[in-house]
Amino acid sequence: MGNYQNSVNTKDLDSRYFMQAFGRDQKIVKGEGSYVWDESGKKYLDCVAGIAVCSTGHCHPKVVEAVCRQAKELIHISNLFYVPNQAELAEKMVEISGLKGGRAFFSNSGAEANEGAIKLARIITGKKKFVAFVDGFHGRTCGSLAVTYKPAIREPFEPLEPECTFVEYGDLKALKEAVDDDTAGVFVEGVQGEAGIVPAPEGFYEGVRKICDEKGALMICDEVQTGMGRTGKWFFYQNTSVTPDIVTIAKGIASGLPMGALVAAEGISFKASEHGSTFAGGPLVCAAALSTIDIIEEILPSVSEKGDRFAKGLSAHNPRFCGLMIGIPVGEEKCKDVYEECRRNGVIVNCASHGTIRLVPPLTISDEEIDKAVEVINAAIDKTDL
Ligand SMILES: *Cc1c(COP(=O)(O)O)cnc(C)c1O
């Protein structure tokens, strides 16, 4: 490939000048389709895709073209003006979400989309509190962190707002007890991603919807990881009979440009000056999102089959999966070893919570690439079993 950035000093500079909040030891300098390259020129099949972000693969030519075209026209204009591509994207988001009569709003990340949902649920219901689930993840900003379960990342920053009660994922009886007359909303993931790919049990979404309706709380589906086609539908809830009040979206929406969104059902909307953001929904990210949606539209029908192909190939190791979200429970002790062995053999995987190898590859991954990944991952797990 040639032309790699000279990064002899990266590790040194990072350790000296960058706040050491991330654990990492490798530099990636190039991506194309399902592959990335490190600075030595070694090629990897990327089954993590920026953690479900690079939905159309790395540097998809159509996305690159759309971004370059827009960059030459107008990179930023304030939301004091109508923004090129923004209304078109809002229409598209409402259409693919199936929330007829609904509206969209944009943000710069998943956490911010959830911040927006917290504000929207409060202003619409006039209520204050939230309920979320054990092992659920909704972001790292103060509000989104307040509804995120993991004590190790949340507790050092308490007190946090809003007040949130956590109940076991899938436990409708506990949920019914936790949702009260001052509950503004329930945050739920269709597949818990950070927790290690834990799909909602059968009937769970229907039960959450019913409890929310009974108590006048909003059902907020966090589709930051599951959305934009990853589970085989545009959004996970479209695999169920439920429609949410608010959907939050980010990761896969713009093929790697920083963007998030909320889409809310008819009648659930911010009014003048109730919300805002300087960068959100700018011309560049909206262009990237529109081209991303065009690409995903074509491949969406194949996502479930690709997920099945992965799961079938990995069946000896009891994967949990939903579309192209695959979790292989290998145990805390082995996770890092499996990750290292895969990396050595040119496949990038990720260790999620509870000793789970997580795969969230590009939705554009081919059957041959899936078979290659499966072969390497199976061998890595078998080898670390010895
Ligand atoms: C990643 C993630 C978030 C946070 O998104 P950021 O863009 O990192 O702020 C929120 N919810 C879920 C389900 C996620 O997977």
Coordinates of C-alpha atoms in Angstrom, one line a residue, residues 38-370:
D38 CA -1.8 -0.9 10.4
E39 CA 1.3 1.2 10.0
S40 CA 3.5 -1.8 9.2
G41 CA 1.3 -2.5 6.2
K42 CA -0.4 -5.5 7.8
K43 CA -3.9 -6.1 6.6
Y44 CA -6.9 -7.0 8.9
L45 CA -10.4 -8.1 8.2
D46 CA -12.3 -5.7 10.5
C47 CA -15.2 -7.4 12.3
V48 CA -15.6 -4.4 14.7
A49 CA -16.0 -1.6 12.1
G50 CA -15.4 1.3 14.6
I51 CA -17.8 -0.5 17.0
A52 CA -20.7 -0.7 14.6
V53 CA -20.0 2.7 13.1
C54 CA -18.6 1.9 9.6
S55 CA -21.8 0.3 8.5
T56 CA -21.0 0.6 4.8
G57 CA -17.4 -0.5 5.3
H58 CA -14.4 1.8 5.3
C59 CA -14.3 4.7 2.9
H60 CA -17.2 3.5 0.8
P61 CA -16.6 5.3 -2.6
K62 CA -20.2 6.7 -2.6
V63 CA -19.8 8.1 0.9
V64 CA -16.4 9.6 0.0
E65 CA -17.9 11.1 -3.1
A66 CA -20.9 12.6 -1.3
V67 CA -18.7 14.0 1.5
C68 CA -16.1 15.5 -0.9
R69 CA -18.8 17.0 -3.1
Q70 CA -20.5 18.7 -0.1
A71 CA -17.1 19.8 1.4
K72 CA -16.5 21.8 -1.8
E73 CA -20.0 23.5 -1.5
L74 CA -20.5 24.2 2.2
I75 CA -19.0 22.5 5.2
H76 CA -20.8 24.3 7.9
I77 CA -23.7 26.8 8.3
S78 CA -25.4 27.6 11.6
N79 CA -28.9 26.1 12.4
L80 CA -29.9 29.8 12.2
F81 CA -30.4 28.9 8.5
Y82 CA -32.0 26.0 6.6
V83 CA -29.1 23.5 6.2
P84 CA -28.5 21.7 2.9
N85 CA -29.5 18.0 3.2
Q86 CA -30.9 18.3 6.7
A87 CA -34.7 18.4 5.9
E88 CA -34.2 15.6 3.3
L89 CA -32.4 13.5 5.9
A90 CA -35.2 14.2 8.5
E91 CA -37.8 13.0 6.0
K92 CA -35.7 9.9 5.3
M93 CA -35.3 9.2 9.0
V94 CA -39.0 9.5 9.7
E95 CA -39.7 7.2 6.7
I96 CA -37.3 4.4 7.7
S97 CA -38.3 4.6 11.3
G98 CA -41.9 4.0 10.4
L99 CA -43.1 6.6 12.9
K100 CA -45.8 8.2 10.7
G101 CA -46.3 11.9 11.4
G102 CA -43.1 11.9 13.5
R103 CA -40.1 14.3 13.4
A104 CA -36.4 14.0 13.6
F105 CA -33.7 16.1 15.3
F106 CA -29.9 15.6 15.0
S107 CA -27.0 15.4 17.4
N108 CA -23.3 14.7 17.2
S109 CA -23.2 11.4 19.1
G110 CA -25.2 8.6 20.7
A111 CA -24.9 10.1 24.1
E112 CA -26.2 13.4 22.9
A113 CA -29.1 11.7 21.2
N114 CA -30.0 10.2 24.6
E115 CA -29.5 13.6 26.3
G116 CA -32.1 14.9 23.8
A117 CA -34.4 12.0 24.6
I118 CA -34.2 12.8 28.3
K119 CA -35.1 16.4 27.8
L120 CA -37.8 15.5 25.3
A121 CA -39.4 12.9 27.6
R122 CA -39.4 15.4 30.5
I123 CA -40.9 18.3 28.6
I124 CA -43.6 16.1 27.0
T125 CA -44.7 14.2 30.1
G126 CA -44.0 16.8 32.7
K127 CA -42.4 14.0 34.7
K128 CA -38.9 13.7 36.1
K129 CA -37.5 10.1 36.5
F130 CA -36.3 7.3 34.3
V131 CA -36.1 3.6 34.4
A132 CA -33.4 1.7 32.5
F133 CA -31.9 -1.9 32.6
V134 CA -29.1 -3.7 34.3
D135 CA -26.1 -3.9 31.9
G136 CA -27.7 -1.2 29.6
F137 CA -25.4 1.4 28.0
H138 CA -26.5 4.8 26.9
G139 CA -23.4 7.0 26.9
R140 CA -20.9 8.9 28.9
T141 CA -22.3 12.4 29.2
C142 CA -23.8 13.2 32.6
G143 CA -27.4 12.6 31.7
S144 CA -26.8 9.5 29.5
L145 CA -24.4 8.2 32.2
A146 CA -27.2 8.5 34.8
V147 CA -29.2 6.0 32.8
T148 CA -26.2 3.7 32.1
Y149 CA -25.9 0.8 34.5
K150 CA -22.2 -0.1 34.9
P151 CA -21.4 1.1 38.4
A152 CA -17.6 1.3 37.7
I153 CA -18.1 4.0 35.0
R154 CA -21.1 5.7 36.7
E155 CA -20.6 5.9 40.4
P156 CA -17.4 7.9 40.5
F157 CA -19.4 10.8 38.9
E158 CA -22.4 10.7 41.1
P159 CA -24.6 12.6 42.0
L160 CA -26.0 12.5 38.5
E161 CA -29.3 13.6 37.0
P162 CA -31.9 12.3 36.1
E163 CA -32.8 9.9 38.9
C164 CA -32.9 6.4 37.4
T165 CA -34.0 3.0 38.6
F166 CA -32.3 -0.1 37.1
V167 CA -34.2 -3.3 36.7
E168 CA -33.1 -6.7 35.3
Y169 CA -33.2 -6.9 31.5
G170 CA -36.2 -8.9 30.5
D171 CA -37.9 -8.8 33.9
L172 CA -41.3 -7.3 33.2
K173 CA -42.6 -7.8 36.7
A174 CA -39.7 -5.7 38.1
L175 CA -40.3 -3.1 35.4
K176 CA -43.9 -2.8 36.4
E177 CA -43.0 -2.1 40.0
A178 CA -40.3 0.4 39.0
V179 CA -42.3 2.6 36.7
D180 CA -44.4 5.0 38.7
D181 CA -46.4 8.2 38.2
D182 CA -43.3 10.3 38.0
T183 CA -41.5 8.2 35.4
A184 CA -40.9 10.2 32.2
G185 CA -39.4 7.4 30.2
V186 CA -38.0 3.9 30.0
F187 CA -34.6 3.5 28.2
V188 CA -34.3 0.1 26.5
E189 CA -31.9 -1.5 24.0
G190 CA -33.3 -4.3 21.7
V191 CA -30.0 -6.0 21.9
Q192 CA -27.7 -5.0 24.7
G193 CA -24.5 -4.3 22.8
E194 CA -21.8 -3.2 25.3
A195 CA -23.1 -6.0 27.7
G196 CA -21.9 -8.6 25.2
I197 CA -24.8 -8.9 22.6
V198 CA -27.8 -9.9 24.7
P199 CA -31.0 -9.9 22.6
A200 CA -34.3 -9.0 24.1
P201 CA -36.3 -12.1 25.2
E202 CA -39.4 -12.9 23.2
G203 CA -42.3 -10.7 24.1
F204 CA -40.2 -8.3 26.2
Y205 CA -40.7 -5.2 23.9
E206 CA -44.4 -5.8 23.9
G207 CA -44.4 -5.9 27.7
V208 CA -42.3 -2.7 28.0
R209 CA -44.7 -0.9 25.6
K210 CA -47.7 -2.0 27.7
I211 CA -46.3 -0.9 31.0
C212 CA -45.2 2.5 29.5
D213 CA -48.7 3.0 28.1
E214 CA -50.4 2.1 31.4
K215 CA -48.2 4.6 33.4
G216 CA -47.9 7.4 30.8
A217 CA -44.2 7.0 30.5
L218 CA -42.4 7.2 27.1
M219 CA -40.7 4.1 25.6
I220 CA -37.3 5.3 24.4
C221 CA -35.6 2.7 22.2
D222 CA -31.8 3.3 22.2
E223 CA -30.9 2.1 18.7
V224 CA -27.5 3.7 18.7
Q225 CA -25.8 0.3 18.2
T226 CA -28.8 -1.8 16.8
G227 CA -30.1 0.8 14.4
M228 CA -29.4 1.6 10.7
G229 CA -29.9 -2.0 9.5
R230 CA -27.7 -3.8 11.9
T231 CA -30.3 -6.3 13.1
G232 CA -31.7 -6.9 9.6
K233 CA -34.4 -4.2 9.8
W234 CA -33.7 -0.5 9.8
F235 CA -34.4 -0.6 13.6
F236 CA -34.6 -3.5 16.1
Y237 CA -38.2 -2.7 17.2
Q238 CA -39.3 -3.4 13.6
N239 CA -38.6 -7.1 14.4
T240 CA -41.4 -6.8 17.0
S241 CA -44.9 -5.5 16.9
V242 CA -43.9 -2.4 19.0
T243 CA -43.4 1.2 17.9
P244 CA -41.5 3.4 20.4
D245 CA -42.2 7.0 21.4
I246 CA -38.6 8.1 20.8
V247 CA -35.8 6.3 18.9
T248 CA -32.2 7.3 19.5
I249 CA -29.7 6.6 16.7
A250 CA -26.0 7.2 16.1
K251 CA -23.1 4.8 15.3
G252 CA -24.0 3.5 11.8
I253 CA -25.9 6.5 10.6
A254 CA -23.1 8.4 8.7
S255 CA -20.5 5.7 7.9
G256 CA -18.0 7.1 10.5
L257 CA -18.8 10.9 10.5
P258 CA -19.9 12.0 14.0
M259 CA -23.6 12.1 14.0
G260 CA -26.6 11.1 16.1
A261 CA -30.3 11.5 15.7
L262 CA -33.6 11.3 17.5
V263 CA -36.8 10.4 15.8
A264 CA -40.0 10.8 17.8
A265 CA -43.6 9.7 17.2
E266 CA -46.3 12.1 16.1
G267 CA -47.0 14.9 18.6
I268 CA -43.7 14.3 20.5
S269 CA -41.5 17.2 19.5
F270 CA -39.3 20.1 20.8
K271 CA -40.8 23.5 20.4
A272 CA -39.0 26.8 19.8
S273 CA -35.8 27.1 21.9
E274 CA -36.3 23.9 23.8
H275 CA -33.2 22.2 22.3
G276 CA -30.3 23.1 20.0
S277 CA -26.7 22.4 19.0
T278 CA -24.1 24.3 17.0
F279 CA -22.7 21.5 14.9
A280 CA -25.5 19.0 14.9
G281 CA -27.1 18.1 11.5
G282 CA -24.6 20.1 9.5
P283 CA -24.3 19.8 5.7
L284 CA -21.4 17.4 5.7
V285 CA -22.7 14.8 8.1
C286 CA -26.1 14.9 6.5
A287 CA -24.6 14.3 3.1
A288 CA -22.7 11.3 4.5
A289 CA -25.9 10.0 6.2
L290 CA -28.0 10.3 3.0
S291 CA -25.5 8.3 1.0
T292 CA -25.1 5.8 3.8
I293 CA -28.9 5.2 3.8
D294 CA -28.8 4.7 0.0
I295 CA -26.2 2.0 0.4
I296 CA -27.8 0.3 3.3
E297 CA -31.2 0.3 1.5
E298 CA -29.7 -2.1 -1.1
I299 CA -28.0 -4.5 1.3
L300 CA -30.6 -4.5 4.1
P301 CA -32.3 -7.7 2.8
S302 CA -29.1 -9.6 3.1
V303 CA -28.1 -8.6 6.7
S304 CA -30.1 -11.4 8.4
E305 CA -28.6 -14.1 6.2
K306 CA -25.1 -12.8 6.8
G307 CA -25.8 -12.9 10.5
D308 CA -27.1 -16.5 10.2
R309 CA -24.0 -17.4 8.2
F310 CA -21.7 -16.1 11.0
A311 CA -23.8 -17.8 13.7
K312 CA -23.8 -21.1 11.8
G313 CA -20.1 -21.0 11.3
L314 CA -19.5 -20.2 15.0
S315 CA -22.2 -22.6 16.3
A316 CA -19.6 -24.8 18.2
H317 CA -19.1 -21.8 20.5
N318 CA -22.8 -20.9 21.2
P319 CA -23.0 -17.4 19.8
R320 CA -25.8 -15.0 20.7
F321 CA -26.8 -13.0 17.7
C322 CA -29.3 -10.7 16.0
G323 CA -28.4 -9.8 12.4
L324 CA -24.8 -8.6 12.2
M325 CA -24.4 -8.3 16.0
I326 CA -22.7 -11.4 17.2
G327 CA -21.5 -12.3 20.7
I328 CA -19.4 -15.3 21.5
P329 CA -19.2 -16.1 25.3
V330 CA -15.6 -17.2 25.8
G331 CA -15.2 -16.1 29.5
E332 CA -13.3 -13.2 31.1
E333 CA -10.0 -15.1 31.3
K334 CA -9.9 -16.0 27.6
C335 CA -11.3 -12.9 25.9
K336 CA -8.0 -11.0 25.6
D337 CA -6.2 -14.2 24.4
V338 CA -8.8 -14.8 21.7
Y339 CA -8.6 -11.2 20.6
E340 CA -4.8 -11.4 20.4
E341 CA -4.8 -14.6 18.5
C342 CA -7.4 -13.3 16.0
R343 CA -5.4 -10.1 15.5
R344 CA -2.2 -12.1 14.9
N345 CA -4.1 -13.9 12.2
G346 CA -5.5 -10.8 10.6
V347 CA -9.0 -10.5 12.1
I348 CA -10.1 -7.7 14.4
V349 CA -12.6 -8.6 17.0
N350 CA -13.6 -6.9 20.3
C351 CA -13.9 -7.9 23.9
A352 CA -17.3 -6.7 25.3
S353 CA -18.6 -7.2 28.9
H354 CA -18.9 -10.6 30.6
G355 CA -16.1 -12.2 28.6
T356 CA -17.8 -11.9 25.3
I357 CA -16.1 -11.6 21.9
R358 CA -18.2 -9.1 20.0
L359 CA -18.5 -8.9 16.2
V360 CA -20.2 -5.9 14.6
P361 CA -18.7 -6.0 11.1
P362 CA -19.6 -3.7 8.2
L363 CA -23.0 -4.6 6.8
T364 CA -21.3 -4.8 3.4
I365 CA -19.2 -7.8 4.5
S366 CA -19.2 -10.5 1.9
D367 CA -19.9 -14.2 2.4
E368 CA -16.2 -15.1 1.7
E369 CA -15.1 -12.6 4.3
I370 CA -17.5 -14.0 6.8

